[in-house]
Tab-separated table of C-alpha atoms in Angstrom:
chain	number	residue	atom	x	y	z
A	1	UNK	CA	171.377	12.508	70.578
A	2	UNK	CA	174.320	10.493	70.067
A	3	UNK	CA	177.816	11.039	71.605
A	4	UNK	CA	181.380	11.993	70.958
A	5	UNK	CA	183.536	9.955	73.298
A	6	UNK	CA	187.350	9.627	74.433
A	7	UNK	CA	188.637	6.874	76.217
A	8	UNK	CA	192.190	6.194	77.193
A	9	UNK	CA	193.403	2.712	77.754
A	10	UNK	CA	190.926	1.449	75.191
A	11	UNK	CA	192.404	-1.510	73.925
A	12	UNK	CA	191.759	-4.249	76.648
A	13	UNK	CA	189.816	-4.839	79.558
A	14	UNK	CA	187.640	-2.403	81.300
A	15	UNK	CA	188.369	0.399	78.763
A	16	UNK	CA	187.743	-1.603	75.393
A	17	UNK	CA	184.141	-2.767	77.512
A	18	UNK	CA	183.229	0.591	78.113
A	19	UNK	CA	183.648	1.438	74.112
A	20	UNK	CA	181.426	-1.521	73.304
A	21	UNK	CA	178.919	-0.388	75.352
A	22	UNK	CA	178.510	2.938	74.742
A	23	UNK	CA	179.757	2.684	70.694
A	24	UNK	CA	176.300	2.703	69.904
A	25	UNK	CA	175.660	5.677	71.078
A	26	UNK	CA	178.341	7.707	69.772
A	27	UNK	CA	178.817	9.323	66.403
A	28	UNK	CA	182.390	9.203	67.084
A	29	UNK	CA	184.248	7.132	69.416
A	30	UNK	CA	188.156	8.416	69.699
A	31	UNK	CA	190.557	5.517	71.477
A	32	UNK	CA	194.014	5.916	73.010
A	33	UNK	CA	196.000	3.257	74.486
A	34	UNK	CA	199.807	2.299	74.427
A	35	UNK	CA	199.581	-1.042	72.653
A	36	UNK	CA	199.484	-0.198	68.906
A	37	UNK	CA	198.488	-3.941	68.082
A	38	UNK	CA	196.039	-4.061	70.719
A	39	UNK	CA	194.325	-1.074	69.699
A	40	UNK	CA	194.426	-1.800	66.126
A	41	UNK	CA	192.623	-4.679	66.618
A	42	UNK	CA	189.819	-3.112	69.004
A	43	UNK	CA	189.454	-0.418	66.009
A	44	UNK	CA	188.386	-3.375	63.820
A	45	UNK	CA	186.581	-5.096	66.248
A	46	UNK	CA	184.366	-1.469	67.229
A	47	UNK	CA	184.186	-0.285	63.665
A	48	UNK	CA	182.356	-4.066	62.360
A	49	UNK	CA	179.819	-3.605	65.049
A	50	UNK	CA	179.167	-0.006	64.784
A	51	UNK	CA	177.958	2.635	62.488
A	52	UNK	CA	179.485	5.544	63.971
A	53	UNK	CA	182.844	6.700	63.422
A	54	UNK	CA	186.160	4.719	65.673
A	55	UNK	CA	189.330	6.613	65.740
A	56	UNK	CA	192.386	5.243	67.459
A	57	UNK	CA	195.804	6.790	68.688
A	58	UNK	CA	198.681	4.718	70.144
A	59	UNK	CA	200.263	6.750	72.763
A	60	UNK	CA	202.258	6.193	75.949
A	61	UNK	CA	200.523	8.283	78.895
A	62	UNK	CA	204.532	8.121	80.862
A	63	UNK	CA	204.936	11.582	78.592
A	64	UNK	CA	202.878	13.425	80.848
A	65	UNK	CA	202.083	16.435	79.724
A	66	UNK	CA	203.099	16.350	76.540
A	67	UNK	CA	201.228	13.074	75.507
A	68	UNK	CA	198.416	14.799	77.188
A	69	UNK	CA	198.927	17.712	74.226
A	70	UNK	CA	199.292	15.332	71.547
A	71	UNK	CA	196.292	13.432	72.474
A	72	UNK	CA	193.888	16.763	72.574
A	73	UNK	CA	195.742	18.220	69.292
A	74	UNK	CA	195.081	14.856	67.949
A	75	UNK	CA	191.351	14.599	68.964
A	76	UNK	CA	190.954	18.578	67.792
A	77	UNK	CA	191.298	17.362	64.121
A	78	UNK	CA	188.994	14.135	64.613
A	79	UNK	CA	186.000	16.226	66.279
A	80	UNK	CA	184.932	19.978	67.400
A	81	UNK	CA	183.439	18.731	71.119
A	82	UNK	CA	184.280	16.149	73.552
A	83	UNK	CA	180.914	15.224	75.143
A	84	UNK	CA	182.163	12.112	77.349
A	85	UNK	CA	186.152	12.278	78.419
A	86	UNK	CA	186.592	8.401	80.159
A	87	UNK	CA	190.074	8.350	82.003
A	88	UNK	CA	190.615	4.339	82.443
A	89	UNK	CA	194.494	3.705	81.264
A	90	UNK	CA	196.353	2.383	84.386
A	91	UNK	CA	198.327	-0.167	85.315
A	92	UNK	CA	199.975	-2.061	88.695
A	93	UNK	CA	203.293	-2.994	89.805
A	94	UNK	CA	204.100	-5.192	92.581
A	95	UNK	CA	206.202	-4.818	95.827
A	96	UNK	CA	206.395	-3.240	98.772
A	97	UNK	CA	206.570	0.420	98.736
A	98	UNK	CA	209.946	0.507	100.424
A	99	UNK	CA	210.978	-1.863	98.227
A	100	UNK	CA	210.211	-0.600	94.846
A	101	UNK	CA	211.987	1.455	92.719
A	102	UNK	CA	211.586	5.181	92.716
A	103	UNK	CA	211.010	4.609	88.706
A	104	UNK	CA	208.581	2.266	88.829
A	105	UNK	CA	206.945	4.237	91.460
A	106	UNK	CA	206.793	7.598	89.451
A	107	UNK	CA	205.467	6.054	86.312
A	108	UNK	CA	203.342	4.399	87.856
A	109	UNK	CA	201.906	7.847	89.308
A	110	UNK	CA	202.583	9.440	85.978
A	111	UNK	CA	200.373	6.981	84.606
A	112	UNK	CA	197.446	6.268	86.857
A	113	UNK	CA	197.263	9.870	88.562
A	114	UNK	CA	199.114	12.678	86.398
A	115	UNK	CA	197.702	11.550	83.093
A	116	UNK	CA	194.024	12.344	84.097
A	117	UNK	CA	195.198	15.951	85.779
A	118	UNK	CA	197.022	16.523	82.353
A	119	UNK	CA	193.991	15.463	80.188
A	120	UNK	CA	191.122	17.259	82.089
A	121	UNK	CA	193.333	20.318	81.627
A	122	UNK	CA	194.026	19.796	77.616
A	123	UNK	CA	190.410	18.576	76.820
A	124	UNK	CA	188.661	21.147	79.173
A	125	UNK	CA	188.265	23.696	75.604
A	126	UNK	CA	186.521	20.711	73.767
A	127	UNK	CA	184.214	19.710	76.460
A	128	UNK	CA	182.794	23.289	76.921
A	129	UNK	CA	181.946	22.679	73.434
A	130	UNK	CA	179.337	20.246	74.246
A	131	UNK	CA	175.931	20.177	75.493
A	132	UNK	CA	176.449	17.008	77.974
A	133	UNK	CA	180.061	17.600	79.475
A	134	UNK	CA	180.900	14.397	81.318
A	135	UNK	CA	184.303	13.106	82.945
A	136	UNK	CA	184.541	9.412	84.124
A	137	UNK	CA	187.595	8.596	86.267
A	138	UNK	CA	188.177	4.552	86.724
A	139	UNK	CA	189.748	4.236	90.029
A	140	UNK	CA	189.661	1.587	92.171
A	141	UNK	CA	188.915	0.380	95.346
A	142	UNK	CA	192.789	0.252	96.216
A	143	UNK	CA	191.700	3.967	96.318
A	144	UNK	CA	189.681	3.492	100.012
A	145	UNK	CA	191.776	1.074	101.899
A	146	UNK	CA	195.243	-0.780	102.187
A	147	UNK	CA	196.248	-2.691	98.256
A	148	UNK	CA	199.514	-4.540	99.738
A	149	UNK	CA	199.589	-6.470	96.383
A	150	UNK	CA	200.147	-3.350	94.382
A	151	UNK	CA	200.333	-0.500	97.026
A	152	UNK	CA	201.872	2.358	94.186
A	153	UNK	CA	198.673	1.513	91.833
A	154	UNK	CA	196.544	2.053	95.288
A	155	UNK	CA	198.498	5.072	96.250
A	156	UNK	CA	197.623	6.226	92.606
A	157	UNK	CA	194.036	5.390	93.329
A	158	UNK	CA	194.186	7.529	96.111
A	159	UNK	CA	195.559	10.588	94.435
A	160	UNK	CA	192.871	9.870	91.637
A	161	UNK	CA	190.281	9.963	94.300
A	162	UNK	CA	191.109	13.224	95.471
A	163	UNK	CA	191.506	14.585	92.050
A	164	UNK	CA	188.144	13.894	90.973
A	165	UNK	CA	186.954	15.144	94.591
A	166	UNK	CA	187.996	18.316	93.402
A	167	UNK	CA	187.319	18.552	89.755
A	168	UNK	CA	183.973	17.836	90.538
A	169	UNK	CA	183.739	20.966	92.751
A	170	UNK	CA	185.472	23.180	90.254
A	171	UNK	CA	184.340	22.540	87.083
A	172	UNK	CA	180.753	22.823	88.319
A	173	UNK	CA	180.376	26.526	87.679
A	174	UNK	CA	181.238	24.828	83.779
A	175	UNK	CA	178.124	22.304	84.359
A	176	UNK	CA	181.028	19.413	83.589
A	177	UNK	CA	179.828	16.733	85.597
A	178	UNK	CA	183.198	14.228	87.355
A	179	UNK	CA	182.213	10.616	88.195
A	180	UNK	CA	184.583	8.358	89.879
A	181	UNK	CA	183.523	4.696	89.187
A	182	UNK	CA	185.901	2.493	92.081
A	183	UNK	CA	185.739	-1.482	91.262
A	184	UNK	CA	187.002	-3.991	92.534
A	185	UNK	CA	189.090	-7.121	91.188
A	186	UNK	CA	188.110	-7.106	88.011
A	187	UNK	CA	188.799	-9.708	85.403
A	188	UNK	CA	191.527	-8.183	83.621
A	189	UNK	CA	194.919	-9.049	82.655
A	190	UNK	CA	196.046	-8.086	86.140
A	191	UNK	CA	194.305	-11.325	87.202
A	192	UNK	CA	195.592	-13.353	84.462
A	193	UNK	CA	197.316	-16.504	85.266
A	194	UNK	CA	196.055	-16.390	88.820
A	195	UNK	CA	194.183	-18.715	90.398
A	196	UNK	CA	190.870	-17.294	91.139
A	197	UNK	CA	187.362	-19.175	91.939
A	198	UNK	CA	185.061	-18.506	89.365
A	199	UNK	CA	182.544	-15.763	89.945
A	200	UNK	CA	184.819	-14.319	92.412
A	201	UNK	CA	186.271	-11.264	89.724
A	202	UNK	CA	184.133	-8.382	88.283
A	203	UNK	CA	183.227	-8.396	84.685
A	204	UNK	CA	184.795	-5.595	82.310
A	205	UNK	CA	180.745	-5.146	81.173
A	206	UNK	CA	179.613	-4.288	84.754
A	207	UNK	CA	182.113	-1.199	84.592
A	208	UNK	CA	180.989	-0.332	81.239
A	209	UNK	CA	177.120	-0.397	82.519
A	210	UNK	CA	177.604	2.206	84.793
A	211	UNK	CA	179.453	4.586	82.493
A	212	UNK	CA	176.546	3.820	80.442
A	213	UNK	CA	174.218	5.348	82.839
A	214	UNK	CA	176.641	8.461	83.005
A	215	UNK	CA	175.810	9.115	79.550
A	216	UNK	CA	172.230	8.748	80.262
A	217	UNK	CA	171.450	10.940	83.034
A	218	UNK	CA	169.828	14.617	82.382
A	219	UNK	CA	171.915	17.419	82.310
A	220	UNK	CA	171.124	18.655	86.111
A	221	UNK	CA	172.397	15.115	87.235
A	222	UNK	CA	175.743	13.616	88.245
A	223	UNK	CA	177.019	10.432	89.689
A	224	UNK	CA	179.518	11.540	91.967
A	225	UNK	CA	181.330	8.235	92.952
A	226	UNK	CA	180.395	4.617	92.901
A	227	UNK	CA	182.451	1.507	94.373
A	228	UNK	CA	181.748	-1.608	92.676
A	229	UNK	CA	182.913	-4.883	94.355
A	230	UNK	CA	182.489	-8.852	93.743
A	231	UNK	CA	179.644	-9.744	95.862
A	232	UNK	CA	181.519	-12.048	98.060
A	233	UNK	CA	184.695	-9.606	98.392
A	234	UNK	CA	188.444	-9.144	97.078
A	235	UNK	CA	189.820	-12.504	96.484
A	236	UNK	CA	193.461	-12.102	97.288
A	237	UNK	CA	196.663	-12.346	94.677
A	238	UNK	CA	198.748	-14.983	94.701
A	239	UNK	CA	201.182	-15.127	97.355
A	240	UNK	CA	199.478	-12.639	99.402
C-alpha cells in the first residue's frame, strides 16, 4: 500500500534524497523547505519521475509555532492522513559557543530542535489517521559527542536526541513509531567548497535507504535510533 509522506527541508541534500527514494512509494509526497527556487525545482524534478502526486510549500521553520500551523493547515487540504512525518530541515552555523550570537544561536535551535516539537504536535491529528504512523527525526552525530565546528547545530542535535527519546515513549500507547537516523558528514552543502578526500563524506542516498526501511517494517516494528558514519570516520572542517 503506498504512502502519504511529509518531509521538511526537501529541496536539497539529505531531504530531497529521501523523497526520491521513497516517491515511489507514495501516492502523495507533500515537501516543505525555505528555498522557494530550490523547491520548485525538486517539485519538477519528483513529479517527471513519479506517478504519484508532489506537493510543495516554501516556508521558513524560524516561525516556530506558527509555521508549524501553517504547514499542518496546509497539508490538511492536500491529504486526510499523514502516514510518514520526516523531520530533516536544519542547518549549522559556525563559532564558538561563547562567541556566537545569542540570535544565531536561537534560530538555530528554533530551527533544528523547536521545529520538530512544533510539528509532531500539529501533525499528531493526521497521523492517527493512518494505518502505518511513522516519525523520522534526522539528527546527527554532533548529537553524541563534542561538534567544535558547529557546536549550536550539535547542541541542537542533542536536544533532538532527547526529543525523539521521548516521543518514542509517549506516542507508543498511539502505535506512532519515532526513529532517529544520526549520520555523519554527509555530502551536503555544509561540505561544499571544502576540501575533503573522496569517499571520506556520506552519500544523501545512504540516509534515504534507511528511511526507506522505516517505511517497510510491519506495524509491531520500530527502528529506534541508528548512527550512520563514513567508514573511515569524521573528516574534519577546514580550519579545525
Amino acid at each position: 500500500m503506498k504512502k502519504t509522506c511529509l518531509i521538511t527541508g526537501g529541496s536539497y541534500g539529505i531531504g530531497l534524497a529521501i523523497a526520491k527514494r521513497i516517491a515511489m512509494d507514495c501516492d502523495k509526497l507533500l515537501l516543505v523547505a525555505r528555498d522557494e527556487d530550490g523547491l520548485a525545482q525538486a517539485k519538477a524534478e519528483l513529479s517527471r519521475a513519479v506517478g504519484g502526486q508532489v506537493c510543495a510549500l516554501p516556508c521558513d521553520l524560524k516561525g516556530g509555532s506558527q509555521s508549524a500551523k501553517r504547514i499542518r493547515e496546509w497539508a490538511s487540504t492536500e491529504v486526510s492522513h499523514v502516514d510518514l512525518l520526516v523531520l530533516n530541515a536544519g542547518y549549522y552555523v559556525e563559532g564558538k559557543l561563547s562567541e556566537v550570537s545569542d540570535q544565531d544561536f536561537r534560530e538555530n535551535l528554533e530551527v533544528n530542535f523547536f521545529s520538530s516539537y512544533f510539528l509532531i504536535k500539529e501533525f499528531l491529528p493526521l497521523l492517527r489517521r493512518s494505518t502505518t504512523r511513522r516519525i523520522v527525526m534526522i539528527g546527527s552525530t554532533g548529537g553524541y559527542e563534542p561538534y567544535p565546528s558547529a557546536p549550536t547545530c550539535g547542541v541542537s542535535k542533542w536536544a533532538l536526541r532527547g526529543l525523539a527519546i521521548n516521543f518514542r515513549q509517549e506516542l507508543r500507547s498511539d502505535e506512532i513509531g519515532v526513529t532517529l537516523i544520526s549520520p555523519g558528514a554527509t555530502a551536503t552543502r555544509m561540505w561544499e567548497g571544502e576540501n575533503v578526500p573522496d569517499g571520506r563524506l556520506l552519500n544523501p542516498s545512504d540516509v534515504a535507504e534507511v528511511v526507506a526501511t522505516v517505511m517497510r517494517l510491519s506495524p509491531q516494528a520500530n527502528l529506534d535510533e541508528v548512527i550512520i558514519r563514513p567508514m573511515h570516520g569524521e573528516p574534519a572542517h577546514v580550519g579545525d
